[in-house]
XYZ file of C-alpha atoms in Angstrom:
690
model
C 107.956 -7.039 50.352
C 106.669 -3.516 50.593
C 103.198 -2.402 51.481
C 100.327 -4.348 49.983
C 98.693 -2.703 47.024
C 95.043 -1.906 47.610
C 93.158 -1.614 44.354
C 89.663 -0.450 45.158
C 87.914 -0.437 41.842
C 84.424 0.805 41.016
C 81.838 -1.910 40.645
C 78.227 -2.008 39.503
C 75.689 -3.750 41.646
C 73.623 -6.044 39.453
C 70.150 -4.697 38.677
C 70.767 -1.804 41.020
C 70.312 1.921 40.790
C 73.524 3.016 42.497
C 77.099 2.428 41.495
C 79.613 2.625 44.357
C 82.863 4.223 43.209
C 85.825 4.134 45.590
C 88.173 6.529 43.775
C 86.172 8.638 41.288
C 88.564 11.583 41.513
C 91.719 12.544 43.418
C 91.565 13.370 47.132
C 94.752 14.659 48.793
C 95.329 14.871 52.555
C 98.572 16.277 53.982
C 100.220 16.086 50.589
C 99.387 12.402 50.043
C 96.835 11.117 47.579
C 94.475 8.533 49.083
C 94.220 5.165 47.367
C 90.630 4.540 48.430
C 89.215 7.912 49.530
C 85.552 6.920 49.477
C 85.689 3.502 51.085
C 83.884 4.944 54.104
C 86.407 4.817 56.937
C 86.738 2.462 59.905
C 86.235 3.158 63.626
C 86.875 -0.088 65.510
C 87.998 -2.680 62.980
C 88.283 -6.386 63.728
C 90.059 -7.958 60.725
C 90.404 -11.536 59.523
C 92.167 -12.814 56.396
C 90.654 -15.973 54.878
C 90.228 -17.412 51.394
C 86.463 -17.125 51.063
C 86.117 -17.562 47.284
C 88.532 -20.505 46.997
C 90.966 -18.875 44.578
C 93.994 -19.489 46.774
C 94.224 -15.844 47.861
C 93.331 -14.556 51.311
C 90.462 -12.083 51.310
C 89.822 -9.506 54.029
C 86.768 -9.359 56.290
C 86.259 -6.384 58.606
C 83.749 -5.914 61.419
C 83.085 -2.402 62.664
C 80.691 -0.596 64.994
C 77.627 -1.473 62.900
C 78.194 -5.216 63.572
C 78.180 -6.002 59.852
C 80.948 -7.665 57.846
C 82.740 -5.810 55.084
C 84.091 -8.213 52.486
C 87.125 -7.108 50.500
C 88.051 -9.587 47.786
C 91.741 -10.230 47.067
C 92.199 -9.780 43.320
C 95.991 -9.732 43.446
C 98.496 -12.545 43.216
C 100.041 -14.981 45.637
C 102.934 -12.616 46.211
C 101.099 -9.288 46.162
C 97.670 -8.769 47.668
C 95.252 -6.343 46.059
C 91.854 -5.762 47.650
C 88.571 -4.779 46.031
C 85.445 -3.957 48.013
C 82.692 -6.483 47.342
C 80.135 -5.498 49.982
C 79.780 -3.630 53.252
C 77.177 -6.078 54.523
C 78.269 -9.617 53.758
C 75.138 -11.731 53.265
C 73.278 -9.211 55.429
C 74.635 -10.841 58.590
C 74.764 -9.121 61.982
C 77.682 -10.639 63.909
C 77.605 -8.788 67.213
C 80.891 -7.931 68.926
C 83.188 -10.452 67.169
C 83.405 -13.056 64.408
C 85.668 -15.887 63.302
C 85.649 -17.817 60.027
C 86.818 -21.439 60.268
C 85.891 -24.888 58.997
C 84.207 -26.358 62.081
C 82.680 -29.371 60.278
C 85.779 -30.334 58.244
C 84.044 -30.172 54.854
C 86.710 -27.887 53.321
C 84.721 -24.685 53.359
C 84.547 -21.753 55.764
C 81.820 -21.591 58.373
C 81.173 -18.658 60.677
C 81.244 -18.401 64.444
C 80.232 -15.073 65.959
C 78.825 -13.303 68.969
C 75.102 -13.777 69.502
C 72.815 -11.923 71.879
C 73.922 -11.552 75.495
C 76.987 -13.734 76.014
C 76.022 -16.537 73.618
C 77.853 -17.905 70.589
C 76.154 -18.292 67.196
C 77.253 -20.748 64.522
C 76.573 -20.561 60.782
C 77.190 -23.460 58.413
C 78.474 -22.834 54.897
C 76.065 -24.468 52.446
C 77.109 -23.783 48.849
C 78.670 -20.454 49.902
C 75.572 -19.385 51.812
C 75.892 -19.106 55.581
C 72.934 -20.802 57.318
C 72.295 -20.274 61.027
C 72.563 -23.602 62.857
C 72.369 -22.291 66.401
C 72.254 -18.954 68.182
C 73.366 -20.576 71.449
C 76.209 -23.040 71.139
C 76.191 -25.539 74.032
C 78.866 -27.635 75.721
C 78.729 -31.401 76.255
C 77.005 -30.688 79.571
C 74.333 -28.510 77.891
C 75.745 -25.268 79.257
C 76.051 -22.276 76.925
C 79.533 -21.635 75.570
C 80.627 -18.225 76.825
C 80.705 -15.700 73.991
C 81.457 -12.734 76.223
C 80.414 -9.154 75.594
C 83.623 -7.063 75.509
C 86.041 -9.734 74.336
C 87.300 -11.169 71.040
C 87.655 -14.969 71.378
C 89.493 -17.228 68.940
C 89.640 -20.841 67.753
C 92.793 -22.916 67.362
C 93.834 -26.572 67.315
C 95.972 -26.262 70.405
C 96.635 -29.999 70.807
C 97.029 -31.004 67.133
C 94.132 -33.481 67.140
C 92.604 -32.026 63.987
C 89.798 -30.254 65.871
C 89.520 -26.517 66.478
C 89.274 -25.629 70.158
C 87.704 -22.435 71.512
C 89.389 -19.836 73.761
C 88.007 -16.759 75.457
C 89.759 -14.338 77.793
C 88.388 -12.494 80.776
C 89.026 -9.184 82.456
C 90.279 -11.155 85.453
C 93.343 -12.055 83.404
C 92.652 -15.720 82.677
C 91.835 -17.689 79.535
C 88.966 -20.173 79.371
C 89.641 -23.260 77.255
C 86.862 -25.279 75.570
C 88.192 -28.519 74.085
C 86.569 -29.712 70.847
C 85.503 -33.361 71.204
C 84.159 -33.680 67.675
C 80.785 -33.252 65.972
C 77.434 -34.184 67.446
C 74.334 -33.418 65.431
C 76.436 -31.470 62.967
C 77.714 -29.097 65.668
C 81.055 -29.051 67.502
C 80.840 -30.721 70.886
C 82.788 -28.492 73.260
C 83.930 -29.538 76.719
C 84.867 -26.892 79.285
C 88.424 -28.018 79.889
C 89.699 -25.173 82.054
C 88.851 -21.698 83.277
C 92.562 -21.014 83.623
C 94.312 -22.238 80.501
C 98.011 -22.944 81.184
C 97.554 -21.237 84.566
C 97.916 -17.910 82.820
C 97.072 -15.050 85.152
C 97.627 -11.611 83.821
C 96.109 -9.120 86.209
C 96.997 -5.751 87.594
C 99.230 -5.744 90.625
C 101.076 -2.800 92.192
C 104.284 -2.189 90.346
C 103.185 -4.336 87.416
C 100.415 -2.189 86.012
C 101.315 -3.230 82.477
C 99.249 -6.365 82.996
C 95.526 -6.921 82.905
C 92.776 -9.060 81.408
C 92.709 -10.965 78.111
C 90.284 -9.180 75.833
C 91.443 -10.124 72.311
C 93.272 -13.369 71.504
C 94.986 -14.925 68.516
C 97.096 -18.081 68.236
C 99.809 -18.373 65.590
C 103.042 -20.294 65.144
C 105.181 -17.185 64.826
C 108.581 -18.911 65.068
C 107.896 -22.002 62.911
C 108.493 -24.537 65.709
C 105.206 -26.322 64.992
C 103.341 -25.109 68.062
C 100.949 -22.226 68.558
C 102.023 -19.047 70.345
C 99.602 -16.642 71.983
C 99.014 -12.979 71.086
C 96.955 -10.919 73.488
C 95.297 -7.496 73.362
C 94.091 -5.921 76.589
C 91.335 -3.348 77.115
C 93.374 -1.605 79.790
C 96.722 -1.423 78.013
C 97.896 0.390 74.878
C 100.309 -2.358 73.828
C 100.232 -5.940 72.650
C 101.253 -8.954 74.762
C 103.073 -12.031 73.475
C 103.349 -15.413 75.207
C 105.607 -17.963 73.569
C 104.661 -21.638 73.537
C 107.774 -23.464 74.747
C 106.044 -26.835 74.729
C 105.021 -28.964 71.765
C 102.243 -29.078 69.241
C 100.489 -31.789 71.281
C 101.353 -30.523 74.747
C 101.499 -26.708 74.984
C 103.465 -24.878 77.639
C 102.743 -21.139 77.659
C 104.107 -19.585 80.871
C 102.980 -16.060 81.655
C 106.294 -15.446 83.407
C 107.978 -15.175 79.982
C 105.378 -12.807 78.600
C 106.563 -9.889 76.460
C 104.372 -6.937 77.404
C 105.346 -4.668 74.499
C 105.228 -6.520 71.209
C 106.931 -6.301 68.779
C 109.931 -5.568 70.981
C 111.139 -3.020 68.463
C 108.611 -0.497 67.175
C 105.966 -1.788 69.594
C 102.230 -1.434 69.204
C 101.092 1.591 71.233
C 97.519 2.809 70.759
C 94.409 3.897 72.632
C 94.141 0.310 73.836
C 92.104 -2.823 73.221
C 94.156 -4.079 70.307
C 93.039 -7.054 68.182
C 96.051 -8.955 66.771
C 95.736 -10.861 63.509
C 98.603 -12.668 61.780
C 98.534 -13.896 58.212
C 100.979 -14.705 55.422
C 99.535 -12.597 52.625
C 102.556 -12.542 50.350
C 103.267 -16.264 50.356
C 106.846 -15.945 51.571
C 106.379 -18.358 54.470
C 106.279 -15.813 57.284
C 103.379 -13.891 58.731
C 102.581 -10.207 58.639
C 101.040 -8.596 61.701
C 97.813 -6.611 61.573
C 96.254 -4.833 64.537
C 92.723 -3.481 64.743
C 92.381 -0.787 67.400
C 89.076 -1.017 69.261
C 90.023 1.795 71.715
C 90.111 0.893 75.373
C 90.956 2.599 78.631
C 93.574 4.847 77.014
C 91.137 6.807 74.898
C 89.435 6.755 71.528
C 91.340 6.310 68.302
C 88.892 6.464 65.392
C 91.589 7.100 62.818
C 94.991 5.491 62.289
C 93.437 2.397 63.790
C 94.312 -0.406 61.363
C 98.024 -1.089 61.800
C 100.149 -3.159 59.448
C 103.598 -4.561 60.271
C 105.709 -6.116 57.536
C 107.769 -9.124 58.555
C 111.290 -8.540 57.202
C 112.741 -11.453 59.159
C 112.479 -15.174 58.536
C 109.824 -17.779 59.372
C 111.832 -18.855 62.445
C 113.073 -15.402 63.448
C 110.398 -12.775 62.722
C 111.207 -9.091 62.650
C 108.322 -6.666 62.330
C 108.499 -3.159 60.903
C 105.539 -0.808 61.147
C 104.507 0.179 57.618
C 101.292 2.089 58.245
C 98.649 2.843 60.858
C 96.018 3.146 58.152
C 96.123 -0.061 56.104
C 93.097 1.046 54.121
C 93.828 4.549 52.844
C 90.410 6.159 52.918
C 89.145 9.416 54.353
C 89.267 9.010 58.124
C 87.510 11.841 59.937
C 86.841 10.095 63.249
C 83.088 9.543 63.529
C 79.628 10.577 62.298
C 80.656 12.416 59.148
C 78.131 14.766 57.508
C 78.971 16.127 54.022
C 77.873 19.358 52.371
C 78.936 20.840 49.036
C 79.034 24.477 47.989
C 81.024 26.713 45.655
C 82.601 28.632 48.510
C 85.254 30.390 46.391
C 83.068 31.221 43.381
C 85.181 29.351 40.843
C 82.194 27.498 39.330
C 82.902 24.147 40.975
C 81.674 22.561 44.174
C 83.908 22.374 47.221
C 83.469 19.706 49.874
C 82.772 20.236 53.574
C 82.533 17.477 56.174
C 81.341 17.905 59.738
C 82.033 15.242 62.349
C 81.216 14.194 65.899
C 84.511 14.979 67.584
C 88.173 15.475 66.843
C 91.223 15.072 69.111
C 92.863 16.738 70.900
C 89.971 19.069 71.729
C 87.343 16.297 71.454
C 84.995 18.803 69.895
C 83.466 18.467 66.471
C 84.920 20.279 63.508
C 84.166 21.090 59.869
C 86.772 20.005 57.322
C 87.162 21.976 54.097
C 88.334 20.216 50.940
C 88.951 22.709 48.163
C 88.037 21.596 44.664
C 91.185 22.448 42.711
C 89.865 20.733 39.615
C 86.842 21.904 37.667
C 83.095 21.439 37.433
C 83.746 18.620 34.937
C 86.765 16.998 36.594
C 86.743 17.478 40.376
C 89.907 17.130 42.439
C 89.941 17.745 46.181
C 92.670 18.724 48.611
C 92.284 19.198 52.362
C 92.663 22.955 52.846
C 91.428 23.461 56.420
C 90.715 21.047 59.282
C 88.665 23.596 61.220
C 86.946 25.736 58.644
C 85.022 28.035 60.973
C 87.896 28.312 63.455
C 85.803 27.846 66.575
C 85.085 25.131 69.096
C 81.378 24.998 68.341
C 80.202 21.694 69.782
C 79.779 18.084 68.715
C 78.031 16.161 65.954
C 78.325 19.022 63.479
C 76.208 19.164 60.331
C 77.253 21.971 57.935
C 75.077 23.708 55.351
C 75.565 26.698 53.056
C 73.210 29.214 51.454
C 73.366 32.828 50.316
C 70.757 33.756 52.865
C 71.116 37.519 52.480
C 71.378 37.684 48.681
C 74.773 39.386 48.595
C 76.272 36.863 46.197
C 78.333 34.809 48.664
C 77.645 31.644 50.633
C 76.817 31.973 54.305
C 77.550 29.117 56.688
C 75.256 27.192 59.031
C 76.053 24.328 61.393
C 73.665 22.076 63.293
C 74.941 20.437 66.467
C 74.317 17.780 69.088
C 72.290 20.151 71.300
C 69.715 20.850 68.605
C 70.964 24.381 67.879
C 71.772 26.005 64.525
C 74.822 28.265 64.410
C 74.985 31.007 61.780
C 78.235 32.265 60.276
C 77.634 35.337 58.130
C 79.991 35.589 55.156
C 81.389 39.096 55.471
C 83.916 38.598 52.683
C 83.093 38.413 49.002
C 82.096 35.590 46.622
C 85.665 34.577 45.790
C 87.286 35.377 49.160
C 84.961 34.236 51.932
C 85.406 35.466 55.484
C 83.050 34.517 58.279
C 81.862 36.414 61.320
C 81.746 34.714 64.685
C 78.865 32.342 65.162
C 75.490 33.336 66.523
C 72.514 31.139 67.239
C 70.147 31.179 64.284
C 66.488 32.003 65.016
C 66.927 30.750 68.605
C 66.244 27.266 67.279
C 66.400 24.629 70.030
C 65.297 21.162 68.912
C 65.510 17.765 70.569
C 69.096 17.184 69.461
C 71.274 16.349 66.437
C 69.938 19.180 64.311
C 70.819 18.865 60.614
C 69.861 21.893 58.466
C 69.364 22.198 54.721
C 68.179 25.195 52.659
C 66.166 25.170 49.449
C 63.418 27.042 47.638
C 60.681 24.480 48.237
C 57.822 26.791 47.187
C 59.650 28.377 44.230
C 59.241 31.952 45.458
C 62.905 32.759 44.783
C 64.155 32.647 48.376
C 65.605 29.997 50.672
C 63.362 28.027 53.007
C 64.808 26.021 55.892
C 64.360 22.364 56.822
C 65.974 20.679 59.834
C 66.122 16.989 60.715
C 66.470 15.922 64.348
C 67.375 12.868 66.431
C 63.742 11.802 66.854
C 63.105 11.522 63.117
C 61.174 14.763 62.686
C 61.581 17.273 59.870
C 61.049 20.884 60.965
C 60.077 23.537 58.406
C 60.639 27.303 58.457
C 59.136 29.157 55.505
C 60.992 32.251 54.319
C 58.305 34.907 54.009
C 60.819 37.641 53.317
C 62.837 38.286 50.180
C 66.121 37.023 48.691
C 67.986 39.871 50.445
C 65.914 40.264 53.623
C 64.889 36.828 54.871
C 62.041 36.399 57.337
C 61.712 32.835 58.607
C 58.465 31.696 60.173
C 58.141 28.298 61.804
C 55.467 26.527 59.795
C 55.603 22.916 60.892
C 57.540 21.018 63.563
C 56.779 17.646 61.972
C 56.602 18.295 58.250
C 56.419 14.616 57.303
C 54.372 13.359 60.255
C 52.703 10.746 58.048
C 56.045 9.026 57.334
C 58.228 6.883 59.621
C 61.747 8.037 58.794
C 63.625 6.405 61.685
C 65.909 8.403 63.987
C 68.856 10.801 63.605
C 67.706 11.791 60.162
C 69.822 13.925 57.846
C 68.353 15.728 54.836
C 69.454 16.618 51.363
C 67.440 18.599 48.805
C 67.782 17.986 45.079
C 65.575 17.806 42.020
C 66.116 14.054 42.003
C 63.350 13.323 39.520
C 64.334 16.167 37.229
C 60.789 17.548 37.133
C 61.472 21.123 38.203
C 60.876 20.881 41.969
C 62.964 19.826 44.951
C 62.791 16.307 46.363
C 64.068 15.078 49.741
C 66.751 12.424 50.156
C 66.937 11.341 53.808
C 69.322 9.027 55.662
C 68.796 7.646 59.152
C 70.466 5.843 62.067
C 69.912 2.307 60.729
C 71.425 2.955 57.305
C 68.181 3.394 55.377
C 67.949 5.912 52.546
C 64.580 7.446 51.687
C 63.418 9.435 48.693
C 60.437 11.721 49.284
C 59.170 12.687 45.853
C 57.760 16.161 45.472
C 54.969 15.963 42.913
C 53.701 19.536 42.650
C 53.571 19.813 46.441
C 52.254 16.290 47.024
C 54.844 14.043 48.719
C 55.360 10.329 48.201
C 57.751 8.227 50.303
C 60.003 5.605 48.723
C 62.615 3.472 50.470
C 65.576 3.248 48.105
C 66.085 -0.506 48.312
C 68.585 -0.362 45.448
C 70.906 1.727 47.620
C 73.589 -0.654 48.946
C 74.088 -0.914 52.675
C 76.581 1.742 53.779
C 76.623 1.678 57.577
C 74.661 3.445 60.288
C 73.929 7.129 60.899
C 74.173 7.765 57.173
C 74.236 11.365 55.973
C 73.446 11.974 52.266
C 74.380 14.944 50.108
C 73.071 14.868 46.540
C 74.711 17.074 43.898
C 75.800 16.993 40.280
C 79.505 17.098 41.070
C 80.745 16.548 37.514
C 78.115 18.493 35.530
C 76.924 15.422 33.617
C 73.244 16.153 34.243
C 72.848 13.258 36.700
C 72.895 13.373 40.490
C 75.798 11.930 42.450
C 75.495 10.913 46.078
C 77.997 11.546 48.884
C 77.258 9.614 52.084
C 78.752 10.105 55.526
C 78.291 7.535 58.296
C 79.143 6.469 61.830
C 82.648 5.369 60.761
C 83.663 8.910 59.856
C 84.628 8.543 56.199
C 82.690 9.229 53.013
C 81.187 7.005 50.347
C 80.382 8.058 46.808
C 77.712 6.768 44.425
C 76.799 7.417 40.822
C 73.548 6.665 39.073
C 73.906 3.649 36.832
C 73.608 4.080 33.072
C 70.393 2.082 32.754
C 68.615 4.422 35.133
C 70.019 7.527 33.517
C 68.814 6.474 30.075
C 65.505 4.821 30.818
C 64.282 6.346 34.028
C 65.978 9.562 34.903
C 65.443 11.631 31.800
C 61.883 12.972 31.676
C 60.111 15.211 29.178
C 58.435 18.432 30.346
C 54.736 18.755 29.636
C 54.857 22.449 28.734
C 57.357 25.200 28.033
C 58.333 27.176 31.129
C 61.009 29.767 31.838
C 61.861 29.808 35.536
C 63.056 32.670 37.680
C 66.817 32.963 37.618
C 68.681 31.880 40.700
C 70.131 33.520 42.681
C 68.411 36.838 42.177
C 69.866 39.346 42.951
C 73.206 37.824 41.997
C 76.927 38.556 41.801
C 78.462 37.565 39.462
C 76.827 34.300 38.305
C 73.196 33.296 38.004
C 71.466 30.249 36.575
C 68.655 30.434 34.000
C 66.404 27.359 33.747
C 63.724 26.577 31.201
C 61.653 23.534 30.268
C 61.347 22.521 26.602
C 58.572 19.986 25.838
C 59.680 19.332 22.223
C 62.543 20.037 19.866
C 62.687 23.706 18.880
C 64.935 26.544 17.714
C 65.818 28.321 20.960
C 67.209 31.810 21.507
C 68.055 33.025 25.015
C 69.101 36.667 25.018
C 70.146 39.169 27.718
C 69.026 42.829 27.311
C 69.573 45.974 29.373
C 66.646 48.133 30.475
C 66.981 50.196 27.298
C 66.290 47.108 25.231
C 69.857 46.850 23.903
C 71.196 43.339 23.442
C 73.985 42.551 25.938
C 74.750 38.950 24.962
C 73.152 35.864 23.509
C 73.474 32.735 25.618
C 71.666 30.260 23.356
C 70.919 30.282 19.640
C 70.518 26.728 18.393
C 68.069 23.867 17.879
C 67.593 21.941 21.128
C 65.967 18.632 21.959
C 63.188 18.414 24.539
C 64.232 18.433 28.182
C 65.011 20.518 31.264
C 67.647 23.109 30.395
C 70.057 25.225 32.432
C 72.329 28.051 31.294
C 74.588 30.233 33.464
C 75.322 33.908 32.895
C 78.496 35.350 34.394
C 77.530 39.029 34.018
C 79.641 39.654 30.913
C 78.680 41.001 27.494
C 79.190 39.391 24.077
C 82.842 40.515 24.148
C 83.501 38.907 27.543
C 83.673 42.238 29.392
C 81.960 42.589 32.805
C 78.749 44.601 32.737
C 77.730 47.179 35.313
C 75.339 46.573 38.182
C 71.673 47.073 37.498
C 68.487 45.479 36.208
C 68.664 43.201 33.157
C 66.105 41.331 31.083
C 66.389 37.767 29.849
C 64.174 36.591 27.027
C 63.548 33.143 25.596
C 62.166 32.438 22.119
C 61.223 28.868 21.263
C 59.095 28.503 18.154
C 56.081 30.735 18.709
C 56.736 31.057 22.425
C 58.254 34.309 23.774
C 58.710 35.286 27.440
C 60.804 37.926 29.217
C 61.816 38.215 32.901
C 63.889 40.595 35.056
C 67.006 39.984 37.158
C 69.228 42.178 39.317
C 73.029 42.263 39.230
C 74.703 43.553 42.413
C 78.291 44.762 42.765
């Protein structure tokens, strides 16, 4: 069998505002289209394949750095797995450093054992598919806490074929502790500490044998179909995977460490940053197991991409032969850690391009800004990775990009916040369609507490960009632009703009007219995964926690745009795990809640102004009317007519690309735009630069 097919389909959360879409449009990296580009990425995945929903197919659970469980439902067949994301926070559970689904009470459903606080073990009982906490400190028959460890991944297995699942945990000293299951007492497994040195296994570092060390991640599986359980072993201090064959029987194991294979599989061995979690499962129903390895990153470095390995078993049940198929079992965007998105039309082709800053990137271990060019259109986006270091400099860590035409020359200038609390400024010295950036300089000598995340927007509607910056302490800093569209003059107005609100820590801002009422609102993500909306009601701010936003990880970074020009906002979200997630507004909200009616007719200042070569003209229409929007030169001669039709009430936007009625470019200068709607007439000026 070839690689498993992963079908990540969009799904609508019942009675929710946001629709998570895994593959809304193509994303290409290194010439390969990603199957699930907006799944969100994984940093340190611990996988387990179990049949949770009882349909006979093994589903996938993943734990990552946020200590939540992602649940990916298998919607394929018995011979071909196909996974669909169900939730990133299964039943809202926090499982600590490890988890293991198994039927501890023999009632034919899956219960959950996981790490609790400290070194304790928690146990959840499955009651009608709801996991209920039975204990946060599992005890032995002598009333001593079962060791749950802190930097280990234990396992359960019926090592002696008595029908009861025993518990095993490794140690950095190279031994395995064995807790024998004596049965149920009070509805809980009664564990007896059988041995601190299971099978006398001792795998420690000795001179000349530095391939050996402690047992950090364990899994038992009968890999050779001889009816006994063999031991697979991942070590924090080694990049490979260990294998110890059980040469005994199902009732009486014999697992000598002297026969240990230190590089498994023997051909095409696992070799990573270390601390590998082995998981074996027969997903295709052919009677032999496939090998999966989650890379937690140990003493050999950090590997926050290519860290979910899949080996196909092309051998037989009694003679396995593993072939590495992929190091990225889930094909999503993997940009290491702490991704922060920004969107801007950097090449002036009337669609939004995608930029993603991150925490760090090997081999330099500095942050970078990725550039994904939109090679589609404003209606049908399509992204391809065009540059993995857009600004071409080593500029720090935890990078948060932003773009704005700060000097009014018609092109987008670049800004990057960093871990130190600085803002770096990259002036665009090219032109609107061919950007070129000067070397970075520190912007306004800004020096905040750390993790600065800038965003620009005209908050006071005076036709220039103001600056807001989030920081690691949860403060929003505000610099008002008291200059002009071409000569900015930023004055620090407030170092805690939303002091009345508790926004959490490591906050990241996005500005968008979310309520469609003509002014900019704030969408803010934080370190715990919360998403806030701060409504701007004519300069009065109201805080709302977006409880309908599905859990998406920690350190979430929102960017709100209308990516497909459908009149509704879409939401890109970065997170700790380094990928991106994508959300659309559901149809019920768009019809019943999102569309609002203006109270009066207004024609807004065009933006940008001055411009080259495109500017946007917005106007508010409180009722249906015959509308004419006309461009004139200073002599009063008609240049072109942008609108001449009956329009329904609503908030309108029209773009002018500096061409006349024949499609020919017009010369630089001052132009007038006039709107007529019923009895209403208003005229305003704009400046075209070339």
